[in-house]
Short mmCIF file of C-alpha atoms in Angstrom, two decimals:
data_model
loop_
_atom_site.label_atom_id
_atom_site.label_comp_id
_atom_site.label_asym_id
_atom_site.label_seq_id
_atom_site.Cartn_x
_atom_site.Cartn_y
_atom_site.Cartn_z
CA MET W 1 -39.66 38.27 -46.83
CA SER W 2 -35.87 38.71 -46.87
CA VAL W 3 -33.86 39.80 -49.89
CA GLN W 4 -30.15 39.22 -50.31
CA ALA W 5 -28.24 41.99 -52.10
CA SER W 6 -26.07 39.52 -53.96
CA SER W 7 -29.15 38.04 -55.62
CA VAL W 8 -30.55 41.37 -56.90
CA PRO W 9 -29.95 41.88 -60.63
CA VAL W 10 -28.35 45.15 -61.73
CA HIS W 11 -31.41 46.18 -63.71
CA LYS W 12 -33.50 46.08 -60.52
CA LYS W 13 -31.37 48.59 -58.52
CA LYS W 14 -34.11 51.20 -58.75
CA THR W 15 -36.59 48.75 -57.29
CA TRP W 16 -34.15 48.01 -54.45
CA ILE W 17 -33.70 51.68 -53.63
CA ILE W 18 -37.44 52.19 -53.62
CA TRP W 19 -37.82 49.21 -51.26
CA TRP W 20 -35.41 50.67 -48.73
CA ILE W 21 -37.12 54.03 -48.88
CA ILE W 22 -40.42 52.33 -48.10
CA VAL W 23 -38.87 50.45 -45.17
CA PHE W 24 -37.29 53.62 -43.83
CA VAL W 25 -40.56 55.52 -44.08
CA LEU W 26 -42.32 52.70 -42.27
CA LEU W 27 -39.62 52.77 -39.60
CA VAL W 28 -40.05 56.50 -39.14
CA ILE W 29 -43.79 56.04 -38.86
CA ALA W 30 -43.23 53.25 -36.32
CA GLY W 31 -40.78 55.42 -34.44
CA ALA W 32 -43.28 58.23 -34.35
CA ALA W 33 -45.92 55.85 -33.09
CA ALA W 34 -43.50 54.75 -30.38
CA GLY W 35 -42.76 58.31 -29.46
CA ILE W 36 -39.30 58.31 -30.97
CA GLY W 37 -38.54 61.41 -32.89
CA MET W 38 -36.34 61.46 -35.94
CA ALA W 39 -33.82 63.60 -34.17
CA ASN W 40 -33.42 61.00 -31.43
CA ILE W 41 -32.87 57.91 -33.58
CA LYS W 42 -29.13 58.45 -33.79
CA GLY W 43 -28.97 59.13 -30.09
CA ILE W 44 -30.86 55.94 -29.37
CA LEU W 45 -28.56 53.86 -31.50
CA ASP W 46 -25.49 55.41 -29.86
CA ALA W 47 -26.80 55.12 -26.29
CA GLN W 48 -24.52 53.51 -23.67
CA THR W 49 -27.42 52.41 -21.47
CA PHE W 50 -29.91 49.56 -21.51
CA TYR W 51 -32.92 49.99 -23.78
CA TRP W 52 -36.51 50.07 -22.66
CA ASN W 53 -38.09 47.11 -20.85
CA VAL W 54 -34.91 45.00 -20.50
CA SER W 55 -34.59 43.18 -17.16
CA VAL W 56 -32.31 40.74 -15.35
CA ASP W 57 -33.75 38.66 -12.51
CA GLY W 58 -36.88 40.84 -12.59
CA ILE W 59 -34.97 44.11 -12.12
CA ASP W 60 -35.74 46.68 -14.84
CA LEU W 61 -32.47 47.99 -16.26
CA THR W 62 -33.96 50.66 -18.52
CA GLY W 63 -31.59 53.60 -18.76
CA MET W 64 -28.87 52.03 -16.60
CA THR W 65 -25.26 51.68 -17.57
CA LYS W 66 -23.59 48.28 -17.41
CA ASP W 67 -21.71 49.30 -14.27
CA GLN W 68 -24.92 50.38 -12.58
CA ALA W 69 -26.60 47.12 -13.56
CA MET W 70 -23.62 45.10 -12.36
CA ALA W 71 -23.74 46.85 -9.01
CA ILE W 72 -27.47 46.33 -8.49
CA ILE W 73 -27.73 42.75 -9.78
CA GLY W 74 -24.39 41.76 -8.27
CA GLN W 75 -25.44 43.05 -4.86
CA ALA W 76 -28.74 41.16 -5.00
CA ARG W 77 -27.08 37.90 -5.97
CA GLN W 78 -24.28 38.36 -3.44
CA ALA W 79 -26.96 38.66 -0.78
CA ASP W 80 -28.29 35.30 -1.95
CA LEU W 81 -24.82 33.77 -1.77
CA ASP W 82 -24.31 35.12 1.73
CA LYS W 83 -27.41 33.25 2.85
CA ILE W 84 -25.73 29.93 2.09
CA LYS W 85 -24.78 28.70 5.54
CA LEU W 86 -24.32 24.94 5.61
CA GLN W 87 -23.97 23.40 9.06
CA LEU W 88 -23.33 19.79 10.01
CA GLN W 89 -23.79 18.77 13.61
CA TYR W 90 -23.46 15.74 15.82
CA GLN W 91 -24.13 15.91 19.54
CA ASP W 92 -22.17 18.93 20.80
CA LYS W 93 -19.98 19.26 17.70
CA SER W 94 -20.70 21.32 14.59
CA TRP W 95 -18.96 22.18 11.33
CA GLY W 96 -19.87 25.08 9.04
CA PHE W 97 -19.41 25.90 5.34
CA ASP W 98 -20.37 28.85 3.15
CA TYR W 99 -20.79 29.55 -0.56
CA LYS W 100 -17.04 29.80 -1.15
CA ASP W 101 -16.56 26.20 0.01
CA ILE W 102 -18.82 24.93 -2.77
CA ALA W 103 -17.67 27.49 -5.39
CA ALA W 104 -21.23 28.85 -5.60
CA SER W 105 -21.80 31.74 -8.03
CA TYR W 106 -24.28 33.48 -10.35
CA ASP W 107 -23.41 34.34 -13.94
CA VAL W 108 -24.32 38.01 -13.37
CA GLU W 109 -21.80 39.42 -15.82
CA GLN W 110 -22.80 37.05 -18.61
CA GLN W 111 -26.52 37.82 -18.26
CA ILE W 112 -25.89 41.56 -18.11
CA GLU W 113 -23.85 41.30 -21.30
CA LYS W 114 -26.72 39.43 -22.96
CA ALA W 115 -29.22 42.03 -21.75
CA TYR W 116 -27.00 44.88 -22.91
CA ALA W 117 -26.74 43.27 -26.35
CA VAL W 118 -30.49 43.76 -26.90
CA GLY W 119 -30.94 46.28 -29.73
CA ARG W 120 -27.27 46.22 -30.59
CA GLN W 121 -27.16 43.42 -33.17
CA GLY W 122 -27.39 43.97 -36.94
CA ASN W 123 -27.81 47.15 -38.99
CA ALA W 124 -29.61 50.27 -37.86
CA ILE W 125 -32.99 49.16 -39.16
CA GLU W 126 -32.68 45.75 -37.45
CA ARG W 127 -31.57 47.37 -34.24
CA LEU W 128 -34.43 49.86 -34.19
CA LYS W 129 -36.89 47.13 -34.97
CA GLU W 130 -35.63 45.05 -32.02
CA ILE W 131 -35.62 48.06 -29.71
CA TYR W 132 -39.24 48.79 -30.65
CA THR W 133 -40.30 45.15 -30.24
CA VAL W 134 -38.64 44.79 -26.82
CA LYS W 135 -40.16 48.04 -25.66
CA GLN W 136 -43.56 46.55 -26.37
CA GLN W 137 -42.94 42.94 -25.30
CA GLY W 138 -39.99 43.11 -22.91
CA ALA W 139 -36.79 41.06 -22.73
CA ALA W 140 -36.18 39.20 -19.48
CA PHE W 141 -32.91 37.50 -18.54
CA HIS W 142 -32.16 35.35 -15.54
CA THR W 143 -28.89 34.55 -13.85
CA THR W 144 -27.93 30.89 -13.44
CA PHE W 145 -26.83 29.56 -10.05
CA THR W 146 -23.99 27.03 -10.09
CA TYR W 147 -22.15 25.20 -7.33
CA ASP W 148 -20.06 22.07 -6.77
CA ILE W 149 -21.09 20.17 -3.66
CA SER W 150 -18.36 17.58 -4.30
CA LEU W 151 -15.83 20.15 -3.10
CA LEU W 152 -17.01 19.34 0.42
CA LYS W 153 -16.24 15.62 0.10
CA ASP W 154 -12.76 15.85 1.63
CA ASP W 155 -14.09 17.95 4.53
CA VAL W 156 -16.97 15.56 5.16
CA GLU W 157 -14.63 12.57 5.08
CA ALA W 158 -12.35 14.35 7.55
CA ILE W 159 -15.35 14.83 9.86
CA ALA W 160 -16.19 11.15 9.46
CA LYS W 161 -12.67 10.23 10.46
CA GLU W 162 -12.87 12.53 13.47
CA LEU W 163 -16.10 10.90 14.63
CA GLU W 164 -15.14 7.32 13.84
CA ILE W 165 -14.60 4.90 16.67
CA LYS W 166 -13.36 1.51 15.56
CA PRO W 167 -15.06 -1.45 17.21
CA VAL W 168 -12.93 -3.55 19.54
CA ASP W 169 -13.43 -7.29 19.72
CA ALA W 170 -13.73 -9.01 23.05
CA THR W 171 -10.63 -11.01 23.91
CA VAL W 172 -9.79 -14.04 25.99
CA LYS W 173 -6.48 -14.90 27.60
CA PHE W 174 -5.85 -18.59 28.08
CA THR W 175 -3.57 -19.85 30.84
CA PRO W 176 -3.10 -23.64 30.92
CA ASN W 177 -2.53 -25.84 33.94
CA VAL W 178 -4.27 -23.58 36.44
CA SER W 179 -7.60 -23.71 38.24
CA ALA W 180 -10.79 -23.48 36.20
CA ALA W 181 -11.49 -20.04 37.66
CA ASN W 182 -8.20 -18.68 36.34
CA ARG W 183 -7.95 -20.61 33.08
CA PHE W 184 -9.72 -17.97 30.96
CA LYS W 185 -9.67 -14.19 31.48
CA PHE W 186 -11.88 -11.97 29.32
CA THR W 187 -11.96 -8.35 28.18
CA GLU W 188 -15.22 -6.78 27.05
CA GLU W 189 -15.94 -5.79 23.46
CA ARG W 190 -16.45 -2.14 22.49
CA ILE W 191 -19.05 -0.98 19.99
CA GLY W 192 -17.74 1.44 17.37
CA ARG W 193 -19.38 4.12 15.28
CA LYS W 194 -19.08 5.31 11.70
CA MET W 195 -20.56 8.36 10.02
CA ASP W 196 -22.54 7.90 6.82
CA VAL W 197 -20.61 10.10 4.38
CA ASP W 198 -23.00 9.54 1.47
CA LYS W 199 -26.03 10.62 3.48
CA ALA W 200 -24.20 13.74 4.64
CA MET W 201 -23.33 14.66 1.05
CA GLU W 202 -26.92 14.06 -0.06
CA ALA W 203 -28.24 16.28 2.74
CA LEU W 204 -25.82 19.08 1.85
CA SER W 205 -26.79 18.91 -1.80
CA ALA W 206 -30.50 18.96 -0.96
CA ALA W 207 -30.04 21.97 1.32
CA VAL W 208 -28.44 24.02 -1.45
CA LYS W 209 -30.89 22.80 -4.09
CA ASN W 210 -33.91 23.66 -1.94
CA ASN W 211 -32.35 26.83 -0.52
CA ARG W 212 -33.00 25.63 3.03
CA TYR W 213 -30.16 25.95 5.50
CA GLU W 214 -31.25 24.40 8.76
CA PRO W 215 -28.55 22.48 10.66
CA ILE W 216 -28.03 18.99 9.26
CA GLU W 217 -27.87 16.22 11.84
CA LEU W 218 -25.23 13.72 10.79
CA VAL W 219 -26.16 10.06 10.50
CA VAL W 220 -23.73 8.10 12.65
CA ASN W 221 -24.26 4.35 12.79
CA LYS W 222 -23.10 1.85 15.35
CA VAL W 223 -20.48 -0.62 14.19
CA GLN W 224 -20.65 -3.93 15.97
CA PRO W 225 -17.48 -5.87 16.84
CA LYS W 226 -17.01 -9.33 15.42
CA VAL W 227 -16.39 -11.00 18.76
CA PHE W 228 -18.53 -10.60 21.88
CA VAL W 229 -17.49 -11.63 25.37
CA ASN W 230 -20.66 -13.67 25.89
CA ASP W 231 -19.84 -15.70 22.80
CA LEU W 232 -16.28 -16.26 24.01
CA LYS W 233 -17.51 -17.46 27.37
CA LYS W 234 -19.69 -20.02 25.61
CA ALA W 235 -16.67 -21.21 23.61
CA THR W 236 -14.31 -22.14 26.45
CA SER W 237 -15.72 -25.48 27.52
CA LEU W 238 -13.75 -28.71 27.67
CA VAL W 239 -14.48 -30.31 24.30
CA ALA W 240 -12.22 -33.37 24.44
CA GLU W 241 -9.58 -34.99 26.63
CA PHE W 242 -7.32 -37.91 25.77
CA SER W 243 -4.51 -39.64 27.65
CA THR W 244 -1.81 -42.17 26.85
CA PRO W 245 0.27 -44.06 29.45
CA LEU W 246 3.94 -43.35 29.97
CA GLY W 247 4.41 -46.97 31.03
CA ASN W 248 8.04 -47.89 31.46
CA SER W 249 9.33 -44.72 29.80
CA THR W 250 12.82 -43.76 30.81
CA PRO W 251 13.39 -40.34 32.41
CA ASP W 252 14.96 -39.18 29.14
CA ARG W 253 11.89 -40.23 27.15
CA VAL W 254 9.62 -38.42 29.63
CA THR W 255 11.78 -35.32 29.25
CA ASN W 256 11.27 -35.43 25.48
CA ILE W 257 7.52 -35.82 25.95
CA ARG W 258 7.41 -32.84 28.32
CA LEU W 259 9.37 -30.65 25.91
CA ALA W 260 7.40 -31.55 22.78
CA SER W 261 3.98 -31.28 24.42
CA GLY W 262 5.01 -28.12 26.23
CA ALA W 263 5.57 -26.48 22.84
CA PHE W 264 1.81 -26.29 22.29
CA ASN W 265 0.67 -26.05 25.92
CA GLY W 266 -1.44 -22.88 26.00
CA GLU W 267 -1.68 -22.65 22.21
CA VAL W 268 -4.70 -20.82 20.79
CA VAL W 269 -5.68 -21.99 17.31
CA GLN W 270 -7.81 -19.38 15.57
CA PRO W 271 -10.71 -20.16 13.20
CA GLY W 272 -9.36 -21.34 9.86
CA GLU W 273 -5.81 -21.67 11.22
CA VAL W 274 -3.76 -24.82 10.57
CA PHE W 275 -1.68 -26.10 13.49
CA SER W 276 1.54 -28.03 12.82
CA ILE W 277 3.29 -29.86 15.62
CA ASN W 278 6.64 -29.63 13.81
CA GLU W 279 6.21 -25.87 13.54
CA ALA W 280 5.25 -25.68 17.20
CA THR W 281 8.30 -27.58 18.46
CA GLY W 282 10.74 -26.48 15.79
CA GLU W 283 13.68 -28.77 15.16
CA ARG W 284 14.10 -31.01 18.16
CA THR W 285 17.76 -30.57 19.16
CA ARG W 286 20.02 -31.25 22.10
CA ALA W 287 20.37 -27.49 22.56
CA LYS W 288 16.66 -27.39 23.36
CA GLY W 289 17.07 -30.14 25.93
CA TYR W 290 15.96 -33.17 23.93
CA ARG W 291 17.60 -36.46 24.86
CA ASP W 292 18.15 -39.94 23.42
CA ALA W 293 15.37 -42.49 23.79
CA LYS W 294 13.97 -45.46 21.87
CA VAL W 295 12.77 -44.81 18.30
CA PHE W 296 11.71 -46.94 15.31
CA LYS W 297 14.21 -47.04 12.45
CA GLU W 298 14.49 -48.76 9.09
CA GLY W 299 10.75 -49.15 8.76
CA GLY W 300 10.36 -50.49 12.28
CA LYS W 301 12.99 -53.18 11.89
CA VAL W 302 15.32 -51.49 14.33
CA ILE W 303 14.47 -50.03 17.72
CA GLU W 304 17.29 -48.06 19.24
CA ASP W 305 18.09 -44.90 21.14
CA ASP W 306 18.10 -41.68 19.16
CA LEU W 307 17.49 -37.98 19.75
CA ALA W 308 13.97 -36.97 20.79
CA GLY W 309 12.61 -40.48 21.12
CA GLY W 310 9.06 -40.41 22.48
CA VAL W 311 7.75 -37.36 20.64
CA CYS W 312 5.44 -39.54 18.54
CA GLN W 313 3.50 -40.29 21.70
CA VAL W 314 2.83 -36.55 21.93
CA SER W 315 1.56 -36.31 18.34
CA SER W 316 -0.54 -39.48 18.76
CA THR W 317 -2.17 -38.21 21.96
CA LEU W 318 -2.91 -34.85 20.35
CA TYR W 319 -4.27 -36.61 17.25
CA ASN W 320 -6.88 -38.47 19.26
CA ALA W 321 -7.95 -35.37 21.19
CA VAL W 322 -8.33 -33.53 17.86
CA LEU W 323 -10.45 -36.36 16.42
CA MET W 324 -12.70 -36.29 19.47
CA SER W 325 -13.14 -32.52 19.03
CA GLY W 326 -14.39 -32.89 15.47
CA LEU W 327 -11.56 -30.78 14.05
CA GLU W 328 -10.25 -31.30 10.52
CA ILE W 329 -7.16 -33.46 10.05
CA VAL W 330 -4.82 -31.98 7.45
CA GLU W 331 -1.79 -34.29 7.67
CA ARG W 332 -1.18 -37.52 9.57
CA TYR W 333 0.94 -40.66 9.13
CA HIS W 334 0.85 -43.94 11.05
CA HIS W 335 3.90 -45.77 12.40
CA SER W 336 5.54 -48.70 10.68
CA ARG W 337 4.63 -50.99 13.57
CA GLN W 338 2.51 -51.02 16.70
CA THR W 339 3.47 -48.87 19.66
CA SER W 340 3.02 -49.72 23.30
CA TYR W 341 0.97 -46.67 24.25
CA ILE W 342 -1.92 -46.65 21.74
CA ASP W 343 -3.98 -49.00 19.58
CA LEU W 344 -3.20 -49.59 15.93
CA GLY W 345 -4.99 -47.12 13.67
CA ARG W 346 -4.95 -44.33 16.25
CA ASP W 347 -1.27 -43.33 16.18
CA ALA W 348 0.39 -40.36 14.45
CA THR W 349 4.12 -40.46 13.80
CA ILE W 350 6.24 -37.35 13.21
CA SER W 351 9.74 -36.66 11.97
CA TYR W 352 11.06 -33.12 11.67
CA GLY W 353 11.44 -32.12 8.02
CA ALA W 354 9.45 -35.16 6.88
CA ALA W 355 6.30 -36.51 8.52
CA ASP W 356 4.15 -33.94 10.33
CA PHE W 357 0.84 -33.89 12.13
CA LYS W 358 -1.42 -30.97 11.21
CA PHE W 359 -5.01 -30.08 11.90
CA LYS W 360 -7.25 -27.18 10.97
CA ASN W 361 -9.62 -25.33 13.25
CA ASN W 362 -12.75 -25.64 11.14
CA ARG W 363 -14.87 -23.80 13.69
CA LYS W 364 -15.93 -20.17 13.87
CA THR W 365 -14.34 -19.76 17.31
CA PRO W 366 -10.83 -20.44 18.68
CA VAL W 367 -9.74 -23.70 20.26
CA PHE W 368 -7.29 -23.89 23.16
CA LEU W 369 -4.72 -26.64 23.78
CA GLU W 370 -3.55 -27.83 27.18
CA ARG W 371 -1.37 -30.74 28.21
CA THR W 372 -0.29 -32.29 31.46
CA VAL W 373 2.39 -34.88 32.15
CA ALA W 374 1.53 -36.38 35.50
CA ASN W 375 0.43 -39.54 37.27
CA GLY W 376 2.15 -41.76 34.73
CA LYS W 377 0.34 -40.42 31.69
CA LEU W 378 0.33 -37.70 29.06
CA THR W 379 -3.01 -35.91 28.76
CA VAL W 380 -4.09 -33.45 26.07
CA ARG W 381 -7.22 -31.33 26.55
CA ILE W 382 -8.93 -29.19 23.94
CA TYR W 383 -11.19 -26.34 25.04
CA GLY W 384 -13.59 -24.41 22.87
CA GLU W 385 -17.18 -24.29 21.76
CA PRO W 386 -19.01 -27.47 22.75
CA LEU W 387 -20.09 -29.90 20.07
CA PRO W 388 -23.60 -29.10 18.84
CA ASN W 389 -26.63 -30.24 20.83
CA GLY W 390 -24.55 -31.88 23.52
CA GLN W 391 -23.04 -34.42 21.14
CA ARG W 392 -19.96 -36.49 21.96
CA ILE W 393 -17.40 -38.10 19.63
CA ALA W 394 -15.71 -41.42 20.36
CA ILE W 395 -12.90 -43.03 18.37
CA ARG W 396 -12.58 -46.77 17.85
CA SER W 397 -10.22 -48.83 15.71
CA GLU W 398 -10.30 -52.46 14.63
CA ILE W 399 -7.96 -54.91 12.95
CA TYR W 400 -9.80 -56.47 10.03
CA ASP W 401 -6.91 -58.37 8.44
CA VAL W 402 -3.71 -59.96 9.73
CA VAL W 403 -0.82 -60.49 7.34
CA PRO W 404 1.56 -63.13 8.79
CA ALA W 405 5.19 -62.21 9.01
CA PRO W 406 7.47 -64.02 6.56
CA ALA W 407 9.74 -66.72 7.88
CA PRO W 408 12.77 -65.12 9.48
CA LYS W 409 15.81 -64.52 7.42
CA MET W 410 18.64 -66.75 8.62
CA ILE W 411 22.18 -65.38 8.40
CA VAL W 412 25.22 -67.50 9.16
CA ASP W 413 27.56 -65.74 11.52
CA LYS W 414 30.72 -67.67 12.38
CA THR W 415 31.65 -65.03 14.89
CA LEU W 416 29.01 -66.52 17.16
CA LYS W 417 29.66 -69.50 19.32
CA PRO W 418 28.90 -72.81 17.63
CA GLY W 419 25.16 -73.44 17.79
CA GLU W 420 24.43 -69.91 19.07
CA LYS W 421 21.46 -67.91 17.66
CA VAL W 422 20.82 -64.16 17.95
CA GLU W 423 17.48 -62.60 16.95
CA GLU W 424 18.64 -59.37 15.32
CA VAL W 425 15.20 -58.26 14.06
CA VAL W 426 12.04 -59.44 15.73
CA GLY W 427 9.51 -60.43 13.10
CA THR W 428 5.98 -59.07 13.43
CA ASP W 429 2.74 -59.70 11.62
CA GLY W 430 1.22 -57.01 9.44
CA TYR W 431 -2.20 -55.51 10.08
CA ARG W 432 -4.92 -53.73 8.19
CA THR W 433 -7.02 -51.48 10.37
CA ARG W 434 -10.10 -49.31 10.18
CA THR W 435 -10.67 -46.39 12.51
CA TYR W 436 -14.17 -45.07 13.18
CA LYS W 437 -15.56 -41.77 14.39
CA ILE W 438 -18.73 -42.46 16.34
CA VAL W 439 -21.08 -39.61 17.21
CA TYR W 440 -23.44 -39.89 20.18
CA ASP W 441 -26.24 -37.55 21.19
CA LYS W 442 -26.54 -36.06 24.66
CA ASN W 443 -28.49 -39.11 25.80
CA GLY W 444 -25.79 -41.53 24.68
CA ARG W 445 -27.61 -42.76 21.58
CA ARG W 446 -25.37 -43.42 18.59
CA LEU W 447 -26.11 -41.02 15.75
CA SER W 448 -23.46 -42.09 13.23
CA SER W 449 -20.38 -44.22 12.70
CA THR W 450 -17.93 -43.21 10.00
CA VAL W 451 -14.67 -44.78 8.84
CA ILE W 452 -12.10 -42.00 8.96
CA THR W 453 -8.88 -43.92 8.18
CA LYS W 454 -7.71 -47.25 6.80
CA ASP W 455 -4.11 -48.08 7.69
CA TYR W 456 -1.79 -50.86 6.62
CA TYR W 457 1.06 -51.84 8.92
CA LYS W 458 3.34 -54.01 6.81
CA PRO W 459 4.67 -57.29 8.22
CA ILE W 460 8.30 -57.24 9.25
CA GLN W 461 10.56 -60.16 8.45
CA GLY W 462 12.67 -61.23 11.37
CA VAL W 463 16.43 -61.63 11.06
CA ILE W 464 18.32 -64.33 12.95
CA ARG W 465 22.07 -64.68 13.00
CA TYR W 466 23.42 -68.12 13.91
CA ASN W 467 26.47 -70.35 13.84
CA PRO W 468 25.47 -73.74 12.42
CA GLU W 469 28.50 -75.54 13.80
CA LYS W 470 27.72 -78.01 16.52
CA PRO W 471 29.22 -77.35 19.88
CA GLN W 472 32.27 -79.53 20.64
CA PRO W 473 31.56 -82.14 23.34
CA GLN W 474 33.28 -81.38 26.61
CA PRO W 475 35.86 -84.06 27.66
CA GLU W 476 34.88 -86.11 30.65
CA THR W 477 36.98 -85.71 33.76
CA ASP W 478 37.64 -88.31 36.43
CA GLN W 479 36.20 -87.62 39.79
#
């Protein structure tokens, strides 16, 4: 039962005094029973040492000063800290850390202060009561061990960086227009390695937690490259080859064809990459060696010499090789009229800054472009991974509708001789075409036939200039 002085009425002061006398007498009796004489009570309360049966970490501090306790407990815990020897190792390398690296410590001073406070709280009676109780029952305190393993993270990551070996992909060098033995040269891949930082941190933490400090073997994993030389070697076969005739091409036209096709000769198109023939050639200028040759103008109505004539044969030949390789067409336009070197529906016209031919490598491996200009023809070859299961792709086009050309436009031209006619624009019929991609298996059996383009070549109206006047009869002459 506790009594608060503020709640005691004035008329009960005598009762209060009597109560304290009783408590004091009981305390004296208890002190006597505990072997504490009256003369020593003041000395006990004023003592600068630990009271009976007070311990920290199992060490009895009875009669010790705080400094003595600090020395004994501090030395014991320091010995524990000195045992913390963390070691990481990998092959012939090792890295060590101690308690300072993880800010490990024991709260020795705090626990000693708590232990020293036993019997020193409250008034004299409360203090003596606690001293007596602790002497009988004991008061045990324990230091707390703290550390921060995350302080090693930077060091562990530095070790990981030291051990890391980045994987190196196998490479292939492509040289066009050489023998098959020298066309592709390979370099081997290199396997890398990477240390598992998380596992190292977990092992360090477990070592400290379990107070076990054997060397920790680092977990270092292999890192595989993305490209292996064996895969590259499987992806350098001839996938498709397509040729168009040079026919009666002038030397200047052949020069243009050599220049334009040479711009992509030896080109390697990576997976996912889009190839543009206009980007490959750049602007086709006289400074680059391009010459005048026949081109279509005014929607095919006019055929005349102009710079870089003949380059559309290059884009058309490449277009067909790309189709036969199963690559993705991104951009393609047909001519305004039929050309002499390829069937309708299979051509691809280009004009720098306007019409382009683009395709995307939709494979997981590179494709390699090669061209030759020889024996009266332009040939484009595409190397890479073979079509699946020995398949082959063929391209076929058909005309399914003919649109007759309008009657020619007649223009009177009195500058011509009487009765003379000049065909200024040759009229041509229009055509609607379908182009098919046909897939065959390795045994030549047709697996599928798909329409890939439908083109419309508009009819062209001819233009004829004439002088309607009749020629004057020539006078007869006597023989």
